[in-house]
Amino acid sequence: MALPDLAAIESDARRDLAAAADAPALDDWRTRYLGRKGILTALLRGLSDLPQADRPAIGQGANQLKRALEAALTERQQERRRAETEAQAPAATSIDVTLPARPHPQGQLHPVTLTRRAMERVFREMGFDVVEGPEVEWDTYNFDRLRVPRDHPARDMWDTIWIDPESPEDPAAPLAQPAPRRLLRTHTSPMQIRYLEAHQPPIRVVVPGTCYRYEATDAAHEWMLTQIEGLVIDENISFPHLKGTLESFVHRFLGPGLETRFRCDYFPFVEPGAELSIRWGDRWLEMLGAGMVHPEIIEAAGLDPERYTGFAFGMGVERFAMLRYGIEDIRNFYQNDLRFLQQFRGVS
Ligand code: YSA
């Protein structure tokens, strides 16, 4: 039997491959040369019919040729796909730059963000630092260390969205300290404790941030609200500093003509406590809670309460935004109605 001419097979195969112009032709080519009944498979199957001495060289050559033709096929297929993609893509010169552009909606800052930033600017001008704290908080910071222990009725002042469930009381150790639980902070006041852990007086800081309360909404209350906490600790700080700072802030931020009202209020972490309201038409809108930092909190921070005193406050940013923009109902802010929000485009 004549020996197969591998060089001739290769040259035929490469010529036919170059001539195969589309996918079906390439498939036919693969069947003819590389398929189960193709030329190379037949050649390899027929090796046993060849003289013993020629089998290794022909077998090796046939296998090399098979791999080379497979690689050539892959390359040809990629080449063809590239050509097809290029043929489908519009030529650069066919783009009509005079066609009208599709409008791309531009984002804008939310009115509460605008208000929060503007309030921060005023506080910076007044010499305050601005820091932020965690929204997911431990009950120890949100309550206990602010003198609101477990089972204290004052916890009802802040309806809470809990993250960790309450662990059942251990009947074997009913007085055991329950494990700390995480919650969504109900106010920014826990940052008073966190800040005091890491800083020494003189302290003058504000902490803006989102808070959450499990409470019914109405025209002045949302379940998600923004507060700005303030903390001032130094020697010789007294209630007139608190009053002067807050009145100065309100008049710088909202204008000098506003009527403000301070009244007594109760917060376990201050003594005395107060709230500040602003006259709005024929009603008063409560803007913030405040007070002189309780001496026990100063002492727990490792400071001498005889030497250091201070005041703190927590402002409702949405309430300031309501007065700033004349919004009657706080619920407008978070309904995501674009007709409402777009009115603040370009507003600072
Ligand atoms: C008090 C004394 C301090 O030394 C420091 C901070 C405070 C404030 C205290 N942590 C607190 O949260 N008090 S508060 O419950 O009365 O809220 C403070 C302000 O947040 C309110 O005066 C109001 O302006 C706003 N606010 C409260 N609940 C709200 C709300 N705004 C919108 N929706 C709600 N549900």
PDB file of N, CA and C in Angstrom, residues 4-6 8-10 12-13 15-16 28-47 62 65-66 69:
ATOM      1  N   PRO A   4       0.680   7.458   2.711  1.00  0.00           N
ATOM      2  CA  PRO A   4      -0.087   8.698   2.528  1.00  0.00           C
ATOM      3  C   PRO A   4       0.846   9.909   2.420  1.00  0.00           C
ATOM      4  N   ASP A   5       0.445  10.822   1.552  1.00  0.00           N
ATOM      5  CA  ASP A   5       1.266  12.017   1.341  1.00  0.00           C
ATOM      6  C   ASP A   5       0.727  13.140   2.249  1.00  0.00           C
ATOM      7  N   LEU A   6       1.339  13.274   3.461  1.00  0.00           N
ATOM      8  CA  LEU A   6       0.819  14.236   4.452  1.00  0.00           C
ATOM      9  C   LEU A   6       0.932  15.673   3.951  1.00  0.00           C
ATOM     10  N   ALA A   8       0.718  16.747   0.911  1.00  0.00           N
ATOM     11  CA  ALA A   8      -0.341  17.037  -0.067  1.00  0.00           C
ATOM     12  C   ALA A   8      -1.676  17.231   0.643  1.00  0.00           C
ATOM     13  N   ILE A   9      -1.912  16.388   1.675  1.00  0.00           N
ATOM     14  CA  ILE A   9      -3.183  16.530   2.418  1.00  0.00           C
ATOM     15  C   ILE A   9      -3.232  17.915   3.073  1.00  0.00           C
ATOM     16  N   GLU A  10      -2.107  18.337   3.649  1.00  0.00           N
ATOM     17  CA  GLU A  10      -2.076  19.634   4.331  1.00  0.00           C
ATOM     18  C   GLU A  10      -2.319  20.769   3.349  1.00  0.00           C
ATOM     19  N   ASP A  12      -3.896  20.673   0.467  1.00  0.00           N
ATOM     20  CA  ASP A  12      -5.311  20.685   0.038  1.00  0.00           C
ATOM     21  C   ASP A  12      -6.189  21.295   1.135  1.00  0.00           C
ATOM     22  N   ALA A  13      -5.928  20.841   2.385  1.00  0.00           N
ATOM     23  CA  ALA A  13      -6.774  21.282   3.495  1.00  0.00           C
ATOM     24  C   ALA A  13      -6.682  22.795   3.663  1.00  0.00           C
ATOM     25  N   ARG A  15      -5.826  25.048   1.448  1.00  0.00           N
ATOM     26  CA  ARG A  15      -6.460  25.732   0.302  1.00  0.00           C
ATOM     27  C   ARG A  15      -7.985  25.755   0.486  1.00  0.00           C
ATOM     28  N   ASP A  16      -8.549  24.595   0.856  1.00  0.00           N
ATOM     29  CA  ASP A  16     -10.010  24.524   1.021  1.00  0.00           C
ATOM     30  C   ASP A  16     -10.489  25.400   2.174  1.00  0.00           C
ATOM     31  N   ASP A  28     -18.507  22.112   6.837  1.00  0.00           N
ATOM     32  CA  ASP A  28     -18.251  21.032   5.849  1.00  0.00           C
ATOM     33  C   ASP A  28     -16.765  20.681   5.848  1.00  0.00           C
ATOM     34  N   TRP A  29     -15.936  21.727   5.892  1.00  0.00           N
ATOM     35  CA  TRP A  29     -14.475  21.514   5.858  1.00  0.00           C
ATOM     36  C   TRP A  29     -14.038  20.676   7.056  1.00  0.00           C
ATOM     37  N   ARG A  30     -14.596  21.041   8.246  1.00  0.00           N
ATOM     38  CA  ARG A  30     -14.214  20.308   9.465  1.00  0.00           C
ATOM     39  C   ARG A  30     -14.610  18.831   9.338  1.00  0.00           C
ATOM     40  N   THR A  31     -15.834  18.588   8.799  1.00  0.00           N
ATOM     41  CA  THR A  31     -16.288  17.199   8.652  1.00  0.00           C
ATOM     42  C   THR A  31     -15.361  16.442   7.700  1.00  0.00           C
ATOM     43  N   ARG A  32     -14.976  17.134   6.585  1.00  0.00           N
ATOM     44  CA  ARG A  32     -14.190  16.460   5.551  1.00  0.00           C
ATOM     45  C   ARG A  32     -12.789  16.098   6.042  1.00  0.00           C
ATOM     46  N   TYR A  33     -12.155  17.013   6.776  1.00  0.00           N
ATOM     47  CA  TYR A  33     -10.764  16.747   7.184  1.00  0.00           C
ATOM     48  C   TYR A  33     -10.631  16.192   8.608  1.00  0.00           C
ATOM     49  N   LEU A  34     -11.485  16.717   9.536  1.00  0.00           N
ATOM     50  CA  LEU A  34     -11.256  16.365  10.946  1.00  0.00           C
ATOM     51  C   LEU A  34     -12.391  15.525  11.553  1.00  0.00           C
ATOM     52  N   GLY A  35     -13.481  15.320  10.802  1.00  0.00           N
ATOM     53  CA  GLY A  35     -14.650  14.608  11.330  1.00  0.00           C
ATOM     54  C   GLY A  35     -14.369  13.135  11.584  1.00  0.00           C
ATOM     55  N   ARG A  36     -15.374  12.441  12.170  1.00  0.00           N
ATOM     56  CA  ARG A  36     -15.199  11.027  12.521  1.00  0.00           C
ATOM     57  C   ARG A  36     -14.903  10.161  11.302  1.00  0.00           C
ATOM     58  N   LYS A  37     -15.489  10.600  10.136  1.00  0.00           N
ATOM     59  CA  LYS A  37     -15.202   9.844   8.931  1.00  0.00           C
ATOM     60  C   LYS A  37     -14.306  10.651   7.989  1.00  0.00           C
ATOM     61  N   GLY A  38     -13.636  11.647   8.565  1.00  0.00           N
ATOM     62  CA  GLY A  38     -12.813  12.548   7.755  1.00  0.00           C
ATOM     63  C   GLY A  38     -11.484  11.932   7.353  1.00  0.00           C
ATOM     64  N   ILE A  39     -10.750  12.662   6.510  1.00  0.00           N
ATOM     65  CA  ILE A  39      -9.514  12.159   5.911  1.00  0.00           C
ATOM     66  C   ILE A  39      -8.476  11.795   6.969  1.00  0.00           C
ATOM     67  N   LEU A  40      -8.301  12.682   7.957  1.00  0.00           N
ATOM     68  CA  LEU A  40      -7.247  12.405   8.941  1.00  0.00           C
ATOM     69  C   LEU A  40      -7.606  11.265   9.880  1.00  0.00           C
ATOM     70  N   THR A  41      -8.887  11.172  10.252  1.00  0.00           N
ATOM     71  CA  THR A  41      -9.304  10.071  11.130  1.00  0.00           C
ATOM     72  C   THR A  41      -9.108   8.742  10.403  1.00  0.00           C
ATOM     73  N   ALA A  42      -9.488   8.718   9.113  1.00  0.00           N
ATOM     74  CA  ALA A  42      -9.337   7.493   8.333  1.00  0.00           C
ATOM     75  C   ALA A  42      -7.862   7.105   8.243  1.00  0.00           C
ATOM     76  N   LEU A  43      -7.038   8.157   8.056  1.00  0.00           N
ATOM     77  CA  LEU A  43      -5.611   7.888   7.930  1.00  0.00           C
ATOM     78  C   LEU A  43      -5.048   7.263   9.194  1.00  0.00           C
ATOM     79  N   LEU A  44      -5.476   7.835  10.345  1.00  0.00           N
ATOM     80  CA  LEU A  44      -4.958   7.319  11.624  1.00  0.00           C
ATOM     81  C   LEU A  44      -5.479   5.906  11.884  1.00  0.00           C
ATOM     82  N   ARG A  45      -6.762   5.677  11.481  1.00  0.00           N
ATOM     83  CA  ARG A  45      -7.325   4.333  11.702  1.00  0.00           C
ATOM     84  C   ARG A  45      -6.611   3.286  10.827  1.00  0.00           C
ATOM     85  N   GLY A  46      -6.125   3.757   9.641  1.00  0.00           N
ATOM     86  CA  GLY A  46      -5.516   2.805   8.706  1.00  0.00           C
ATOM     87  C   GLY A  46      -4.038   2.569   8.937  1.00  0.00           C
ATOM     88  N   LEU A  47      -3.502   3.125  10.017  1.00  0.00           N
ATOM     89  CA  LEU A  47      -2.062   2.984  10.272  1.00  0.00           C
ATOM     90  C   LEU A  47      -1.616   1.517  10.321  1.00  0.00           C
ATOM     91  N   ALA A  62       0.731  12.480  11.189  1.00  0.00           N
ATOM     92  CA  ALA A  62      -0.722  12.652  11.030  1.00  0.00           C
ATOM     93  C   ALA A  62      -1.300  13.356  12.245  1.00  0.00           C
ATOM     94  N   LEU A  65      -0.378  16.998  12.101  1.00  0.00           N
ATOM     95  CA  LEU A  65      -1.171  17.675  11.079  1.00  0.00           C
ATOM     96  C   LEU A  65      -2.585  17.926  11.589  1.00  0.00           C
ATOM     97  N   LYS A  66      -3.134  16.958  12.328  1.00  0.00           N
ATOM     98  CA  LYS A  66      -4.495  17.108  12.861  1.00  0.00           C
ATOM     99  C   LYS A  66      -4.557  18.329  13.789  1.00  0.00           C
ATOM    100  N   LEU A  69      -4.270  21.551  11.799  1.00  0.00           N
ATOM    101  CA  LEU A  69      -5.500  21.909  11.072  1.00  0.00           C
ATOM    102  C   LEU A  69      -6.590  22.385  12.028  1.00  0.00           C
TER     103      LEU A  69
END
